[in-house]
Amino acid sequence: MPTYTAPTKDMQFVLHDVLGISSQDIPGYEDLDRDFTGAILEEAGKIASEVLFPLNEVGDRQGCTLENGVVRTPEGFKEGFDQLRDGGWTSLDCDPEYGGQGLPYIMYTCVGEVLSASNMAFNMYYGLTHGAYSAIHVHGTDEQKQKWLPKMVTCEWTGTMNLTEPHAGTDLGMMRTKAVPQEDGSYKISGQKIFISAGDHDMSENVIHLVLAKIQGGPDGIKGVSLFIVPKFKVNDDGSLGPRNGVSVGKIEEKMGIHGNSTCVMNYDEAEGYLLGTEHKGMRAMFTMMNEARLGVGLQGYAQAEVAYQNALAYAVDRLQGRDVTGAKNPDGPADPLIVHPDIRRNLMDQKAFVEGARAFVFWGATMIDRAMRAEDKDADGLISLLTPVIKGFLTDKGYEMATNAQQVYGGHGYIEEWGMSQYVRDARIAMIYEGANGVQALDLVGRKLAQDGGKHVMAFFEMIKSFCTEHKDDEDMAGFVGPLKEASKDLQAAGMYFMQEGMKNPNAALSGSYDFMHMMGHVCLGLMWARMAKTAQDALKQDGADRDFLEAKIATARYYMARQLPATKMHLGRIQTGPETVMALESTAF
Amino acid sequence: MPTYTAPTKDMQFVLHDVLGISSQDIPGYEDLDRDFTGAILEEAGKIASEVLFPLNEVGDRQGCTLENGVVRTPEGFKEGFDQLRDGGWTSLDCDPEYGGQGLPYIMYTCVGEVLSASNMAFNMYYGLTHGAYSAIHVHGTDEQKQKWLPKMVTCEWTGTMNLTEPHAGTDLGMMRTKAVPQEDGSYKISGQKIFISAGDHDMSENVIHLVLAKIQGGPDGIKGVSLFIVPKFKVNDDGSLGPRNGVSVGKIEEKMGIHGNSTCVMNYDEAEGYLLGTEHKGMRAMFTMMNEARLGVGLQGYAQAEVAYQNALAYAVDRLQGRDVTGAKNPDGPADPLIVHPDIRRNLMDQKAFVEGARAFVFWGATMIDRAMRAEDKDADGLISLLTPVIKGFLTDKGYEMATNAQQVYGGHGYIEEWGMSQYVRDARIAMIYEGANGVQALDLVGRKLAQDGGKHVMAFFEMIKSFCTEHKDDEDMAGFVGPLKEASKDLQAAGMYFMQEGMKNPNAALSGSYDFMHMMGHVCLGLMWARMAKTAQDALKQDGADRDFLEAKIATARYYMARQLPATKMHLGRIQTGPETVMALESTAF
């Protein structure tokens, strides 16, 4: 049966050897030495393996139920959530003024991988609360923050995000939920929202919904949308719970996966709501949190691939089937383990190279968020804005693909629910869809982010790769990494150039290639990560007491990525350069 | 909610315009004129849309249950199966001597697509029976055929294939099920088999299991395996049912998909069995059917992509979200339909180009099986043997990928079971695993089929592409198709050459690239199909009364495939040529 162990050694390698976090000039990072992060990751690994992971399969099997308006989570979820709360895991990076521990976002991120890999559906109750917390923290008045945040930091109250309506998904401008101003400054919110993760449940005293709605008389479309705090139970001035608000659960959706999370249809019937931020600027409030939220979803993508990979590897080492064609490796046994077979290794190496590369990419992204927030560094903010759709889109596409590949290692057993591999695939699938479907990420990247601030950030990105390559150009050990990275980066630049030249004349020239561009850029980012990791490992190997096996495996995996994955950029570039004609040729009715 | 319509127009185009079946010199093909096949497909489409498809979601939701040793299929399955039987659908290509209609395998195939697309899990009860029928038909004695086949032709008795054991999947040599010879010439079969599709159910009077087992005292390993007929109920000499045999269902597996099919653990406890074919030659008997069975699984792969595509397309036309960047297409509505967006079109075109190309490929393969069987053409037999792992491996990988892409078009709704898209993905997933996991297909292709008969068949394959290219080299209209096909074929040949040169020295050089080779070859086959379809469509357009919209869409889709999909061969070739080092570098313990 499946197992999960937090990959703390690899995380420490990324945090300290590759990113050197404790010496980065970001306020709060000075405390993040190796012992400190090691202790946190160790403890996170424990609660993940001992509490969250055993609940993962239970959650999948039982799902959530709605009876007489009450949502029940799977057996053991409530106790597990208490342990998460009691261990202080929900307050890690929250503001100390409201009871948080004030750690940087990077710590939220690496702990988040562990929690998400061990139980994605469960961890979402906390993840959504964190998102709502951030929105109120950034956009709320002091009074609002005092009122809502302390209990959200502890997850005594959990949070949700309410954007989608049945007829308004990506196109939120069409939303119908309305907000009617009241004399006391509050609003009456009415309408229906769908796909509300953690929309209701039995693990917290209150649920604080953040709801997008239109104030009557405001501008049409997306520009007339405002954001409201709408609690399940109203809260009295002394902080105690008041009467039930006009919020109810219409339905729990039956989904392909993340069964342990209650995905609700939420009905608002003149519910009391409080404006968060400025009226008609609801989307702006949402956007502030988007880099964080989307990075979190990218993380979910590779976290599911990580747990799937761990199990596929264990199975490949354990399962005896067939013989190594170059000579038996287990001659006394009835057969050799699966891992001797080259095609199984190809599959495992694809997974390993992806997961470890993705981890470095996301952790790096988290340091940029910290740099943007804590050091108010506009360049870091611009760079992470550029990379966010890549993190979200590429890592979730690949995460699903790799979870599927891990399932494949199990042969027939992979298809049987009891063995656990199916759940990783089904759970990973949603990450490609929510928080902006991946096609929307590609559109955001090509239609918006490339040109942001006059293209400053994408140029800085290319410049960074170029300096890395220049810096190591005479290093013989790095030749096998610098060359392919340079090549891939050139491909990406050529695609960008094509968009600039052709996109002016015909926007479809760029948009037809947006998905390929997102994947190209994902490969270039992972290529950069692998080149950096290879360099780090080479340097570390020269030191006394180096963990040779680990470092040499790191270099070998870097070589694999360079040889077998990174050159995919050429295929994507080729597709982009064929132009929009074949994509747009057919009339809608001719399909 | 989802719908399904049999794509009869496209099927007729492939059968008659592209493959010209009724003028092929294969016995039995002379009757297959356009009206005849059209009438059959029309009727198949009716039963699919009216009977099988409505049961598809029911089957997924209810699954099969085991109570007190009795397996129950989902509501309506029994009645549906009666309709399938009564309509004569189960006997289409069976031998008239045993009550069949004697149609060629191509008709079984095109009807099979329709039945499988509308309800894969349901259709497997019939599909497995057909496989068992074929095995007995080819390897049985006259007496065995008289005894078992007539009721299997009508599906009054259904069939199964019993290969896998808990510790013996791909490596069947390790199987433990034993057969003890009895004085009356029968055998006592004892052991446990797993993953037995349609292993037991309530839709037929008897279940005829074909079971691989080892006769005691036979050779070790795979060479000591024999095949047995083991009925659920013994059959008296007058054909009436006798007592229950020592066969029981240990368990029904909970699976990721195909819930409507009962996947059983089968326990054999001194069950009476009858040797089928020669003793110790059980694998040979299995192999005879393998081309057929694997082509059938390849068909399942693209059939799920077909039904998923139909629904994704309908949703993309119907769902209003966002605006065409080049100007509103539905200015009076609140938004434009999804299909205006270039990235949605890219996704739909990928699906369309795959499904239509795959259909042509599989139908072409079916004609080769007919040519091999009916005209005893050894070259056709060699070619389909070569292409079988490609049909199975490539089309099921891509089928799953395309079903996932279709689900993506639905955004959040794609993840909700009620909308039906999740089922297509979950059902399609198994096709990559069973009947030889796709890694095993790649191994079969590269390790066995390429060199079969001294490489004669792969050379014939390349020769065929070359003659096509030569034939049309001066045809300006074909330049956009011949060029890319030639290029892709050259890539494939280069990979084959690499295997020949390097594989001699190190088999891992070939095996590390086997999966990429399988995909390359899949692309080349679909490229050939698209080039042929483009030519066919161009010719047809010159005729009076041509269906211009259909034919022009065909040519546009061919162009899309050539531009956006076929060049993937370069990426695969590049990977292969990086050699085995990066794949094999890590020790098993260093992962």
mmCIF file with all atom_site columns, C-alpha atoms in Angstrom, chain B residues 424-500:
data_model
loop_
_atom_site.group_PDB
_atom_site.id
_atom_site.type_symbol
_atom_site.label_atom_id
_atom_site.label_alt_id
_atom_site.label_comp_id
_atom_site.label_asym_id
_atom_site.label_entity_id
_atom_site.label_seq_id
_atom_site.pdbx_PDB_ins_code
_atom_site.Cartn_x
_atom_site.Cartn_y
_atom_site.Cartn_z
_atom_site.occupancy
_atom_site.B_iso_or_equiv
_atom_site.pdbx_formal_charge
_atom_site.auth_seq_id
_atom_site.auth_comp_id
_atom_site.auth_asym_id
_atom_site.auth_atom_id
_atom_site.pdbx_PDB_model_num
ATOM 1  C CA . TYR B 1 424 ? -14.069 9.158   -20.808 1.00 0.00 ? 424 TYR B CA 1
ATOM 2  C CA . VAL B 1 425 ? -10.674 9.953   -19.310 1.00 0.00 ? 425 VAL B CA 1
ATOM 3  C CA . ARG B 1 426 ? -10.953 7.328   -16.584 1.00 0.00 ? 426 ARG B CA 1
ATOM 4  C CA . ASP B 1 427 ? -12.202 4.675   -19.004 1.00 0.00 ? 427 ASP B CA 1
ATOM 5  C CA . ALA B 1 428 ? -9.564  5.485   -21.613 1.00 0.00 ? 428 ALA B CA 1
ATOM 6  C CA . ARG B 1 429 ? -6.806  5.106   -19.026 1.00 0.00 ? 429 ARG B CA 1
ATOM 7  C CA . ILE B 1 430 ? -7.034  1.302   -18.887 1.00 0.00 ? 430 ILE B CA 1
ATOM 8  C CA . ALA B 1 431 ? -6.334  0.896   -22.585 1.00 0.00 ? 431 ALA B CA 1
ATOM 9  C CA . MET B 1 432 ? -2.731  2.033   -21.970 1.00 0.00 ? 432 MET B CA 1
ATOM 10 C CA . ILE B 1 433 ? -2.307  -0.759  -19.455 1.00 0.00 ? 433 ILE B CA 1
ATOM 11 C CA . TYR B 1 434 ? -4.116  -3.931  -20.387 1.00 0.00 ? 434 TYR B CA 1
ATOM 12 C CA . GLU B 1 435 ? -3.380  -6.297  -23.248 1.00 0.00 ? 435 GLU B CA 1
ATOM 13 C CA . GLY B 1 436 ? 0.310   -5.554  -22.639 1.00 0.00 ? 436 GLY B CA 1
ATOM 14 C CA . ALA B 1 437 ? 1.229   -2.235  -20.982 1.00 0.00 ? 437 ALA B CA 1
ATOM 15 C CA . ASN B 1 438 ? 2.437   0.319   -23.498 1.00 0.00 ? 438 ASN B CA 1
ATOM 16 C CA . GLY B 1 439 ? 6.060   -0.034  -22.433 1.00 0.00 ? 439 GLY B CA 1
ATOM 17 C CA . VAL B 1 440 ? 5.758   -3.698  -23.362 1.00 0.00 ? 440 VAL B CA 1
ATOM 18 C CA . GLN B 1 441 ? 4.341   -2.697  -26.743 1.00 0.00 ? 441 GLN B CA 1
ATOM 19 C CA . ALA B 1 442 ? 7.386   -0.517  -27.318 1.00 0.00 ? 442 ALA B CA 1
ATOM 20 C CA . LEU B 1 443 ? 9.640   -3.400  -26.346 1.00 0.00 ? 443 LEU B CA 1
ATOM 21 C CA . ASP B 1 444 ? 7.773   -5.737  -28.690 1.00 0.00 ? 444 ASP B CA 1
ATOM 22 C CA . LEU B 1 445 ? 8.144   -3.223  -31.506 1.00 0.00 ? 445 LEU B CA 1
ATOM 23 C CA . VAL B 1 446 ? 11.819  -2.495  -31.089 1.00 0.00 ? 446 VAL B CA 1
ATOM 24 C CA . GLY B 1 447 ? 13.031  -5.748  -29.596 1.00 0.00 ? 447 GLY B CA 1
ATOM 25 C CA . ARG B 1 448 ? 11.105  -8.092  -31.838 1.00 0.00 ? 448 ARG B CA 1
ATOM 26 C CA . LYS B 1 449 ? 9.034   -6.684  -34.670 1.00 0.00 ? 449 LYS B CA 1
ATOM 27 C CA . LEU B 1 450 ? 11.659  -4.501  -36.335 1.00 0.00 ? 450 LEU B CA 1
ATOM 28 C CA . ALA B 1 451 ? 13.927  -7.471  -36.927 1.00 0.00 ? 451 ALA B CA 1
ATOM 29 C CA . GLN B 1 452 ? 11.161  -9.965  -37.703 1.00 0.00 ? 452 GLN B CA 1
ATOM 30 C CA . ASP B 1 453 ? 11.756  -11.943 -40.902 1.00 0.00 ? 453 ASP B CA 1
ATOM 31 C CA . GLY B 1 454 ? 15.061  -10.189 -41.319 1.00 0.00 ? 454 GLY B CA 1
ATOM 32 C CA . GLY B 1 455 ? 13.563  -6.730  -41.161 1.00 0.00 ? 455 GLY B CA 1
ATOM 33 C CA . LYS B 1 456 ? 11.479  -7.423  -44.240 1.00 0.00 ? 456 LYS B CA 1
ATOM 34 C CA . HIS B 1 457 ? 8.300   -5.808  -42.955 1.00 0.00 ? 457 HIS B CA 1
ATOM 35 C CA . VAL B 1 458 ? 9.776   -2.599  -41.698 1.00 0.00 ? 458 VAL B CA 1
ATOM 36 C CA . MET B 1 459 ? 11.571  -2.230  -45.010 1.00 0.00 ? 459 MET B CA 1
ATOM 37 C CA . ALA B 1 460 ? 8.290   -2.806  -46.819 1.00 0.00 ? 460 ALA B CA 1
ATOM 38 C CA . PHE B 1 461 ? 6.719   -0.136  -44.623 1.00 0.00 ? 461 PHE B CA 1
ATOM 39 C CA . PHE B 1 462 ? 9.353   2.420   -45.546 1.00 0.00 ? 462 PHE B CA 1
ATOM 40 C CA . GLU B 1 463 ? 9.115   1.363   -49.166 1.00 0.00 ? 463 GLU B CA 1
ATOM 41 C CA . MET B 1 464 ? 5.384   1.982   -49.118 1.00 0.00 ? 464 MET B CA 1
ATOM 42 C CA . ILE B 1 465 ? 5.857   5.506   -47.814 1.00 0.00 ? 465 ILE B CA 1
ATOM 43 C CA . LYS B 1 466 ? 8.577   6.132   -50.328 1.00 0.00 ? 466 LYS B CA 1
ATOM 44 C CA . SER B 1 467 ? 6.402   5.037   -53.242 1.00 0.00 ? 467 SER B CA 1
ATOM 45 C CA . PHE B 1 468 ? 3.563   7.207   -52.021 1.00 0.00 ? 468 PHE B CA 1
ATOM 46 C CA . CYS B 1 469 ? 5.916   10.169  -51.888 1.00 0.00 ? 469 CYS B CA 1
ATOM 47 C CA . THR B 1 470 ? 7.408   9.374   -55.288 1.00 0.00 ? 470 THR B CA 1
ATOM 48 C CA . GLU B 1 471 ? 4.004   8.913   -56.857 1.00 0.00 ? 471 GLU B CA 1
ATOM 49 C CA . HIS B 1 472 ? 2.871   12.367  -55.759 1.00 0.00 ? 472 HIS B CA 1
ATOM 50 C CA . LYS B 1 473 ? 6.118   14.247  -55.923 1.00 0.00 ? 473 LYS B CA 1
ATOM 51 C CA . ASP B 1 474 ? 5.118   16.392  -58.876 1.00 0.00 ? 474 ASP B CA 1
ATOM 52 C CA . ASP B 1 475 ? 1.610   17.023  -57.643 1.00 0.00 ? 475 ASP B CA 1
ATOM 53 C CA . GLU B 1 476 ? 1.653   20.620  -56.448 1.00 0.00 ? 476 GLU B CA 1
ATOM 54 C CA . ASP B 1 477 ? -1.445  20.158  -54.327 1.00 0.00 ? 477 ASP B CA 1
ATOM 55 C CA . MET B 1 478 ? 0.312   17.394  -52.461 1.00 0.00 ? 478 MET B CA 1
ATOM 56 C CA . ALA B 1 479 ? 3.540   19.266  -51.767 1.00 0.00 ? 479 ALA B CA 1
ATOM 57 C CA . GLY B 1 480 ? 2.366   20.316  -48.310 1.00 0.00 ? 480 GLY B CA 1
ATOM 58 C CA . PHE B 1 481 ? 1.798   16.689  -47.396 1.00 0.00 ? 481 PHE B CA 1
ATOM 59 C CA . VAL B 1 482 ? 4.506   14.740  -49.174 1.00 0.00 ? 482 VAL B CA 1
ATOM 60 C CA . GLY B 1 483 ? 7.292   16.932  -47.805 1.00 0.00 ? 483 GLY B CA 1
ATOM 61 C CA . PRO B 1 484 ? 6.499   16.556  -44.109 1.00 0.00 ? 484 PRO B CA 1
ATOM 62 C CA . LEU B 1 485 ? 5.736   12.848  -44.494 1.00 0.00 ? 485 LEU B CA 1
ATOM 63 C CA . LYS B 1 486 ? 9.054   12.236  -46.184 1.00 0.00 ? 486 LYS B CA 1
ATOM 64 C CA . GLU B 1 487 ? 10.833  14.194  -43.484 1.00 0.00 ? 487 GLU B CA 1
ATOM 65 C CA . ALA B 1 488 ? 9.154   12.272  -40.673 1.00 0.00 ? 488 ALA B CA 1
ATOM 66 C CA . SER B 1 489 ? 9.837   8.977   -42.376 1.00 0.00 ? 489 SER B CA 1
ATOM 67 C CA . LYS B 1 490 ? 13.500  9.897   -42.663 1.00 0.00 ? 490 LYS B CA 1
ATOM 68 C CA . ASP B 1 491 ? 13.573  10.616  -38.929 1.00 0.00 ? 491 ASP B CA 1
ATOM 69 C CA . LEU B 1 492 ? 12.090  7.223   -38.229 1.00 0.00 ? 492 LEU B CA 1
ATOM 70 C CA . GLN B 1 493 ? 14.605  5.514   -40.478 1.00 0.00 ? 493 GLN B CA 1
ATOM 71 C CA . ALA B 1 494 ? 17.429  7.353   -38.769 1.00 0.00 ? 494 ALA B CA 1
ATOM 72 C CA . ALA B 1 495 ? 16.201  6.049   -35.436 1.00 0.00 ? 495 ALA B CA 1
ATOM 73 C CA . GLY B 1 496 ? 16.007  2.522   -36.815 1.00 0.00 ? 496 GLY B CA 1
ATOM 74 C CA . MET B 1 497 ? 19.536  2.899   -38.139 1.00 0.00 ? 497 MET B CA 1
ATOM 75 C CA . TYR B 1 498 ? 20.721  4.093   -34.756 1.00 0.00 ? 498 TYR B CA 1
ATOM 76 C CA . PHE B 1 499 ? 19.196  1.025   -33.125 1.00 0.00 ? 499 PHE B CA 1
ATOM 77 C CA . MET B 1 500 ? 20.879  -1.273  -35.629 1.00 0.00 ? 500 MET B CA 1
#
